[in-house]
Amino acid sequence: MPSSRALPKDFVWGAATSAYQVEGAVTEDGRGESIWDRLCQKPGAIEDGTTGAVACDHYHRWRDDLGLLSELNLNAYRFSIAWPRVLPTGRGAVNAAGLDFYDRLVDGLLERRLTPFPTLYHWDLPQALQDQGGWGSRATVDAFAEYTEVVTRRLGDRVKQWVTINEPWCVAVLGHASGAQAPGLKDWSLALRAAHHVLLAHGTALPVIRRNVPGARVGIVNILSPSFAASDSEADLAAAERFDQEFNRWYLDPLYGRGYPQPLSQAYEREGHAHGFDFVLPGDLERIAGKTDFLGVNYYSRTIVRTAEENNRPRLIADPPASVRTDMGWEVYPSGLSAVLQRVTREYAPAAIYVTENGAAYGHQPEADGQVHDEPRRAYLHAHLNACLGALDAGVPLKGYFAWSLLDNFEWAFGYKMRFGLVHVDYATQRRTIKQSGRWLAQVLATNTLPGVTR
Ligand code: IFM
């Protein structure tokens, strides 16, 4: 019988966004070009031909948007800092106006008793660094340390929670192997090199943040997905295992001191992608495994895998029935969230975990009554919050949950077609409307009680 259940005390409840997806104002106040500005100019790169040039105009409307966080009864905001706003060419001269923007944002959050959870890198590399090799170049690791130094010196007196990198898998694989995301390259060898440099940038930034931020709590955010074989055949089981190593373990293992997973690193060698891992220098793995205070987990769905005809590469099946699919085609699979949280607790024992992103794309628009009736998103949130409670019961050190996203926003290569917000954005007028899912969440948080719990 479903019953209601009290939510944990002292829990962080937030919503997340990222700079390129919401800020707009890409040429204002001295901001430099990012790899996303560049990719968006490439014909066909973005499904609806749009760009993040205006997005949600959060750069100008941030005060109202912080008001929305308060209306939703949240107590934290996960946002990202745009590297090209702070260092327009990636390193060297600091753009004071860019840094001032985040300074004001942080003060605005604190005035409203909202805890800032900034992410230093959510995919918007300065184009100038890409021109010098981007994440394929080890010099970008040093540039990231310099950028981290500038930002944490300025904000570290007030901001205590820091995320270094958002979703290294996406940066490496979507950016450098599939080419679906910026910088839009298709080279697996480069993707492996980029993955290593991104992890190394995280490890290099850790002591910088701790030096500049008294009482810092630092972590990295990974996107995780439990991997299921499409059948019991040996080949499909092997493909599911390979996907797990590529997507989950390639990042978690080195972060927690185990180095890169052996079977897969050997496979990459055999397939000609690794070149003896010549980009892994002595001391790198120790640096990557530096102590963190929390792990951020982004969870959207599980992955069902079967073997591919070509190249022994795992192939994904994205054909759940329409009734359980979001607009992204991703299956609604809430038990996968408690499963990944329990797995990372069991296998890696992070000091604390936050669900740093979780949410669903559905395109509901305001109806005649002015409301956005997005029941599928409400149900998605409900089921995933339920899964979080299950994980807590199982001993997961879960300390917070951030919905993706506060606002409908620029969903990368999908443009504005995919709407993940708790708040609807009319892009023509920039009018915001809290959706019914957002109102439901606000009510859950006001009463600190989750109704309809199924365990
Ligand atoms: O919009 C993205 C976000 O930038 C990173 N994590 C996944 C989200 C949904 O695709």
XYZ file of C-alpha atoms and ligand atoms in Angstrom:
465
model
C 0.000 0.000 0.000
C 1.431 3.395 -0.901
C 1.966 5.667 2.077
C 3.645 8.992 2.620
C 7.072 9.361 3.986
C 9.084 12.129 5.651
C 12.023 13.386 3.623
C 15.494 13.329 5.180
C 16.524 16.289 7.317
C 19.342 18.641 6.228
C 19.014 17.473 2.651
C 20.125 19.636 -0.262
C 17.234 20.222 -2.669
C 18.197 22.043 -5.799
C 17.743 22.550 -9.494
C 20.549 22.628 -12.030
C 21.408 24.556 -15.188
C 24.582 25.201 -17.150
C 25.983 28.424 -18.522
C 25.741 27.842 -22.274
C 22.295 26.311 -21.938
C 20.700 29.276 -20.146
C 22.797 32.428 -20.038
C 22.717 33.777 -23.591
C 24.589 37.111 -23.872
C 27.404 35.334 -25.661
C 29.039 38.496 -26.961
C 28.357 40.737 -23.987
C 30.753 42.223 -21.474
C 33.863 40.777 -23.032
C 32.905 37.075 -23.113
C 35.107 35.092 -25.492
C 33.963 32.509 -28.006
C 33.365 28.952 -26.798
C 33.456 25.694 -28.714
C 29.651 25.632 -28.566
C 29.340 29.053 -30.196
C 31.524 27.662 -32.953
C 29.727 24.313 -33.329
C 26.344 26.040 -33.514
C 27.500 27.857 -36.650
C 28.111 24.566 -38.434
C 25.202 23.696 -40.722
C 23.337 20.640 -39.468
C 25.141 20.421 -36.124
C 22.074 21.529 -34.143
C 18.821 19.796 -35.075
C 16.644 22.908 -35.152
C 19.409 25.194 -36.390
C 19.409 27.280 -33.201
C 22.233 28.472 -30.936
C 22.711 29.386 -27.276
C 23.178 33.058 -28.176
C 20.054 34.114 -26.264
C 18.865 30.878 -24.635
C 16.915 31.814 -21.460
C 18.598 35.203 -21.186
C 19.584 34.139 -17.661
C 22.536 36.534 -17.849
C 20.029 39.383 -17.543
C 17.140 37.648 -15.820
C 19.054 35.789 -13.126
C 17.384 37.670 -10.273
C 13.939 36.509 -11.402
C 15.300 33.008 -11.905
C 16.647 32.889 -8.356
C 13.164 33.957 -7.303
C 11.842 30.849 -9.062
C 14.195 28.628 -7.060
C 12.741 30.144 -3.890
C 9.172 29.718 -5.148
C 9.956 26.060 -5.736
C 11.069 25.798 -2.070
C 14.526 24.650 -3.137
C 17.568 25.459 -1.033
C 20.394 25.165 -3.590
C 21.284 26.084 -7.154
C 23.688 24.115 -9.325
C 24.895 26.378 -12.126
C 28.070 26.463 -14.163
C 30.648 29.144 -14.717
C 31.457 29.971 -18.327
C 35.210 29.730 -18.708
C 35.188 32.095 -21.764
C 33.347 34.732 -19.733
C 36.110 34.726 -17.142
C 39.122 34.131 -19.405
C 38.007 34.998 -22.942
C 40.983 33.288 -24.557
C 41.219 30.508 -22.000
C 44.209 31.761 -20.053
C 45.963 35.019 -19.312
C 43.900 38.198 -19.117
C 40.926 38.006 -16.770
C 37.669 39.587 -17.890
C 36.575 41.428 -14.760
C 33.001 41.889 -15.988
C 32.599 38.153 -16.480
C 33.816 37.344 -13.009
C 31.610 40.093 -11.568
C 28.551 38.380 -13.012
C 29.182 35.225 -10.966
C 30.057 37.312 -7.927
C 26.639 38.981 -8.086
C 24.934 35.661 -8.740
C 26.552 34.134 -5.658
C 25.576 37.089 -3.486
C 22.041 36.880 -4.850
C 21.878 33.210 -3.934
C 23.185 33.753 -0.443
C 20.756 36.634 0.153
C 17.951 34.199 -0.655
C 19.466 31.464 1.537
C 20.208 29.310 -1.497
C 23.452 27.330 -1.447
C 25.600 27.850 -4.555
C 26.871 24.644 -6.200
C 28.941 25.883 -9.152
C 30.453 23.595 -11.764
C 33.683 24.897 -13.228
C 33.403 23.085 -16.553
C 30.116 22.229 -18.199
C 31.360 21.874 -21.773
C 31.984 25.462 -22.921
C 35.717 25.382 -23.573
C 37.139 28.685 -24.853
C 37.538 28.307 -28.627
C 41.044 29.770 -28.355
C 42.085 26.691 -26.357
C 40.426 24.391 -28.876
C 42.509 26.075 -31.562
C 45.567 24.927 -29.611
C 44.376 21.322 -29.336
C 41.584 21.540 -26.745
C 41.207 18.565 -24.410
C 43.471 16.581 -26.696
C 46.325 18.726 -25.454
C 47.881 18.416 -22.014
C 48.303 22.199 -21.914
C 44.521 22.497 -21.421
C 44.986 20.819 -18.026
C 47.269 23.678 -16.947
C 44.866 26.223 -18.391
C 42.034 24.669 -16.357
C 44.141 24.976 -13.198
C 44.733 28.673 -13.944
C 41.039 29.251 -14.566
C 40.179 27.403 -11.335
C 42.670 29.589 -9.485
C 41.027 32.800 -10.750
C 37.466 31.699 -9.989
C 38.045 30.136 -6.593
C 40.124 33.076 -5.382
C 37.259 35.379 -6.152
C 34.318 33.278 -4.945
C 35.944 30.970 -2.401
C 35.125 33.172 0.571
C 31.406 32.499 -0.027
C 31.166 29.349 -2.129
C 32.084 26.135 -0.330
C 30.743 23.411 -2.645
C 32.576 22.990 -5.930
C 32.137 20.654 -8.863
C 35.142 20.472 -11.155
C 33.805 18.840 -14.326
C 30.396 17.823 -15.585
C 30.184 14.382 -17.231
C 33.679 13.566 -18.524
C 32.175 10.816 -20.703
C 30.173 13.378 -22.673
C 33.151 15.694 -23.041
C 35.354 12.883 -24.291
C 33.053 10.638 -26.302
C 30.287 12.935 -27.557
C 32.798 15.698 -28.199
C 35.650 13.709 -29.733
C 34.414 10.259 -30.846
C 30.799 10.511 -32.021
C 31.123 14.199 -32.850
C 27.574 14.904 -31.657
C 28.762 17.640 -29.334
C 31.420 20.349 -29.421
C 34.091 20.338 -30.675
C 32.372 17.852 -33.034
C 35.320 15.547 -33.711
C 35.246 11.853 -34.650
C 38.414 10.199 -33.486
C 38.408 7.517 -30.781
C 42.125 7.892 -30.055
C 41.610 11.567 -29.437
C 38.593 10.820 -27.242
C 40.695 8.593 -24.967
C 43.360 11.258 -24.724
C 40.699 13.913 -24.016
C 39.099 11.713 -21.329
C 42.445 11.418 -19.604
C 43.131 15.139 -19.749
C 39.676 15.971 -18.438
C 40.168 13.638 -15.468
C 43.641 15.046 -14.947
C 42.239 18.584 -15.015
C 39.867 17.533 -12.228
C 42.728 16.079 -10.180
C 44.918 19.121 -10.800
C 42.169 21.505 -9.736
C 41.535 19.760 -6.399
C 44.488 21.239 -4.482
C 43.926 24.628 -6.122
C 40.366 24.732 -4.817
C 41.374 23.551 -1.352
C 44.099 26.187 -1.166
C 41.736 29.022 -2.089
C 38.566 27.927 -0.332
C 38.593 27.458 3.415
C 36.271 24.546 4.220
C 35.887 23.542 0.567
C 33.862 20.476 -0.371
C 34.852 19.325 -3.824
C 33.595 16.659 -6.199
C 33.162 15.674 -9.804
C 29.938 14.825 -11.631
C 29.588 11.659 -13.683
C 26.684 10.543 -15.777
C 25.978 6.919 -14.900
C 23.691 4.329 -16.403
C 23.232 0.694 -15.434
C 23.944 -1.534 -18.383
C 21.665 -4.451 -19.308
C 22.225 -7.082 -21.981
C 19.433 -7.306 -24.541
C 19.498 -11.110 -24.314
C 21.271 -13.898 -22.471
C 23.554 -14.545 -25.416
C 27.236 -14.467 -24.590
C 27.822 -11.767 -27.169
C 25.140 -9.460 -25.736
C 26.368 -10.037 -22.194
C 29.871 -9.125 -23.332
C 28.554 -6.000 -25.068
C 26.736 -4.918 -21.902
C 29.907 -5.466 -19.895
C 31.870 -3.414 -22.404
C 29.341 -0.582 -22.281
C 29.605 -0.545 -18.485
C 33.359 -0.207 -18.725
C 33.191 2.501 -21.400
C 30.484 4.603 -19.820
C 30.715 4.081 -16.072
C 33.983 2.446 -15.049
C 36.336 4.295 -17.400
C 35.740 7.351 -15.203
C 34.897 5.908 -11.785
C 37.809 3.459 -11.591
C 40.609 6.013 -12.027
C 38.827 8.559 -9.824
C 38.789 6.003 -7.025
C 42.366 4.843 -7.413
C 41.996 1.764 -9.621
C 43.387 3.089 -12.852
C 41.639 2.431 -16.161
C 39.713 -0.848 -16.331
C 42.016 -3.529 -17.675
C 39.895 -5.493 -20.112
C 38.766 -2.362 -21.892
C 42.179 -0.711 -21.993
C 43.469 -3.889 -23.658
C 40.603 -3.805 -26.133
C 41.372 -0.190 -26.987
C 44.986 -1.192 -27.613
C 43.907 -4.065 -29.870
C 41.574 -1.777 -31.781
C 44.363 0.711 -32.339
C 42.922 3.561 -30.246
C 45.273 3.685 -27.294
C 48.827 3.898 -28.706
C 50.291 2.446 -25.529
C 48.447 5.077 -23.476
C 51.417 7.350 -24.070
C 49.391 10.268 -22.745
C 49.305 8.759 -19.226
C 52.433 10.101 -17.538
C 53.927 8.973 -14.235
C 51.948 10.455 -11.344
C 48.804 11.168 -13.401
C 46.721 8.368 -11.941
C 47.621 9.406 -8.394
C 46.555 12.945 -9.205
C 43.267 11.834 -10.737
C 42.535 9.788 -7.626
C 42.954 12.768 -5.284
C 40.544 12.753 -2.374
C 37.127 14.229 -3.059
C 34.348 15.102 -0.649
C 31.480 13.883 -2.773
C 30.525 12.240 -6.031
C 27.864 13.842 -8.189
C 25.686 11.368 -10.064
C 23.635 12.389 -13.079
C 21.016 9.778 -13.809
C 18.437 9.689 -16.568
C 17.919 6.087 -17.659
C 19.324 2.605 -17.978
C 20.975 1.331 -21.156
C 20.074 -1.887 -22.937
C 22.919 -3.161 -25.042
C 23.432 -5.776 -27.684
C 26.458 -6.659 -29.673
C 27.187 -4.817 -32.882
C 27.908 -6.415 -36.194
C 30.776 -4.065 -36.799
C 33.912 -3.529 -34.918
C 32.820 -5.327 -31.742
C 31.434 -2.053 -30.453
C 28.489 -2.164 -28.095
C 25.343 -0.998 -29.767
C 22.539 0.579 -27.833
C 18.908 -0.232 -28.208
C 16.595 2.672 -27.599
C 13.253 1.130 -28.283
C 11.266 0.991 -25.059
C 7.518 1.297 -25.643
C 6.416 4.895 -26.198
C 4.507 4.874 -22.908
C 7.723 4.720 -20.900
C 9.885 6.978 -23.066
C 10.653 10.637 -22.625
C 10.960 12.920 -25.666
C 14.677 12.071 -25.755
C 13.694 8.435 -26.343
C 15.108 7.563 -22.940
C 13.292 4.877 -20.997
C 11.761 5.875 -17.676
C 13.500 3.448 -15.346
C 13.536 4.750 -11.771
C 14.913 1.613 -10.113
C 18.106 2.217 -12.119
C 18.725 5.286 -9.972
C 18.709 3.402 -6.683
C 20.757 0.664 -8.376
C 23.540 3.033 -9.517
C 23.587 4.809 -6.173
C 23.942 1.504 -4.343
C 26.546 0.278 -6.763
C 28.832 3.293 -6.399
C 28.443 3.102 -2.627
C 29.353 -0.593 -2.601
C 32.189 -0.460 -5.115
C 33.744 2.983 -4.615
C 32.563 4.160 -1.155
C 32.413 7.921 -1.882
C 32.256 10.049 1.260
C 28.944 11.530 0.101
C 26.784 11.445 -3.007
C 24.514 14.019 -4.608
C 22.157 13.309 -7.446
C 23.371 16.319 -9.403
C 20.968 15.875 -12.328
C 17.780 13.922 -12.857
C 14.835 14.817 -15.007
C 12.811 14.229 -18.134
C 12.206 15.975 -21.455
C 8.535 16.466 -22.287
C 7.262 19.227 -24.508
C 4.121 20.360 -22.646
C 3.065 23.930 -23.368
C 0.827 26.273 -21.357
C -2.838 25.429 -21.917
C -5.900 27.669 -22.004
C -5.894 27.884 -18.200
C -2.316 29.211 -18.347
C -0.973 26.070 -16.646
C 1.546 23.571 -17.955
C 0.016 20.164 -17.238
C 3.102 17.967 -17.332
C 1.906 14.927 -15.441
C 4.528 12.602 -17.003
C 7.321 14.784 -15.605
C 5.625 14.877 -12.189
C 5.371 11.098 -12.245
C 9.017 10.820 -13.304
C 10.140 13.022 -10.417
C 7.916 11.191 -7.986
C 9.278 7.794 -8.972
C 12.899 8.969 -8.879
C 12.517 10.647 -5.481
C 11.038 7.386 -4.293
C 14.144 5.642 -5.655
C 16.338 8.085 -3.692
C 14.521 7.148 -0.484
C 15.105 3.495 -1.329
C 18.805 4.196 -1.775
C 18.947 5.993 1.581
C 17.300 2.988 3.222
C 19.976 0.793 1.677
C 22.718 2.891 3.304
C 23.711 5.192 0.423
C 25.270 8.421 1.801
C 22.958 10.541 -0.341
C 23.035 14.180 0.718
C 21.058 15.957 -1.949
C 19.067 15.938 -5.176
C 19.100 18.432 -8.051
C 16.395 18.366 -10.682
C 17.483 18.885 -14.274
C 16.563 21.493 -15.046
C 15.328 24.678 -13.431
C 14.328 26.041 -16.845
C 13.589 24.706 -20.292
C 16.829 25.487 -22.089
C 19.194 24.870 -24.993
C 19.555 21.097 -25.129
C 22.827 21.035 -27.060
C 22.591 19.274 -30.439
C 18.783 19.050 -30.034
C 18.451 22.817 -29.770
C 15.265 23.994 -28.061
C 13.192 20.974 -29.077
C 13.774 19.192 -25.788
C 12.269 20.747 -22.677
C 13.603 19.525 -19.326
C 12.502 22.453 -17.123
C 10.457 22.549 -13.955
C 9.709 25.977 -15.380
C 8.449 26.496 -18.921
C 10.200 29.168 -20.970
C 8.436 30.904 -23.831
C 11.506 31.716 -25.898
C 9.751 34.477 -27.865
C 8.850 36.488 -24.765
C 11.148 34.897 -22.146
C 8.069 34.458 -19.982
C 8.543 31.812 -17.279
C 5.703 29.564 -16.062
C 6.207 27.103 -13.246
C 4.935 23.774 -14.525
C 2.633 21.561 -12.496
C 5.562 19.239 -11.806
C 7.385 22.200 -10.251
C 4.352 23.102 -8.164
C 4.088 19.498 -7.010
C 7.769 19.465 -6.009
C 7.348 22.759 -4.149
C 4.475 21.203 -2.190
C 6.522 18.083 -1.400
C 9.306 20.282 -0.068
C 6.934 22.570 1.861
C 5.559 19.566 3.742
C 8.864 17.689 3.720
C 6.827 14.626 2.830
C 6.793 12.416 -0.246
C 3.305 11.019 -0.856
C 2.576 7.683 -2.504
C 5.750 5.884 -1.484
C 5.594 2.312 -2.688
C 7.902 0.470 -0.337
O 21.194 18.978 -20.725
C 22.077 17.968 -20.328
C 23.113 18.510 -19.361
O 23.804 19.593 -19.890
C 24.095 17.451 -18.998
N 23.436 16.247 -18.561
C 22.356 15.736 -19.359
C 21.363 16.830 -19.650
C 20.191 16.283 -20.484
O 20.651 15.794 -21.693
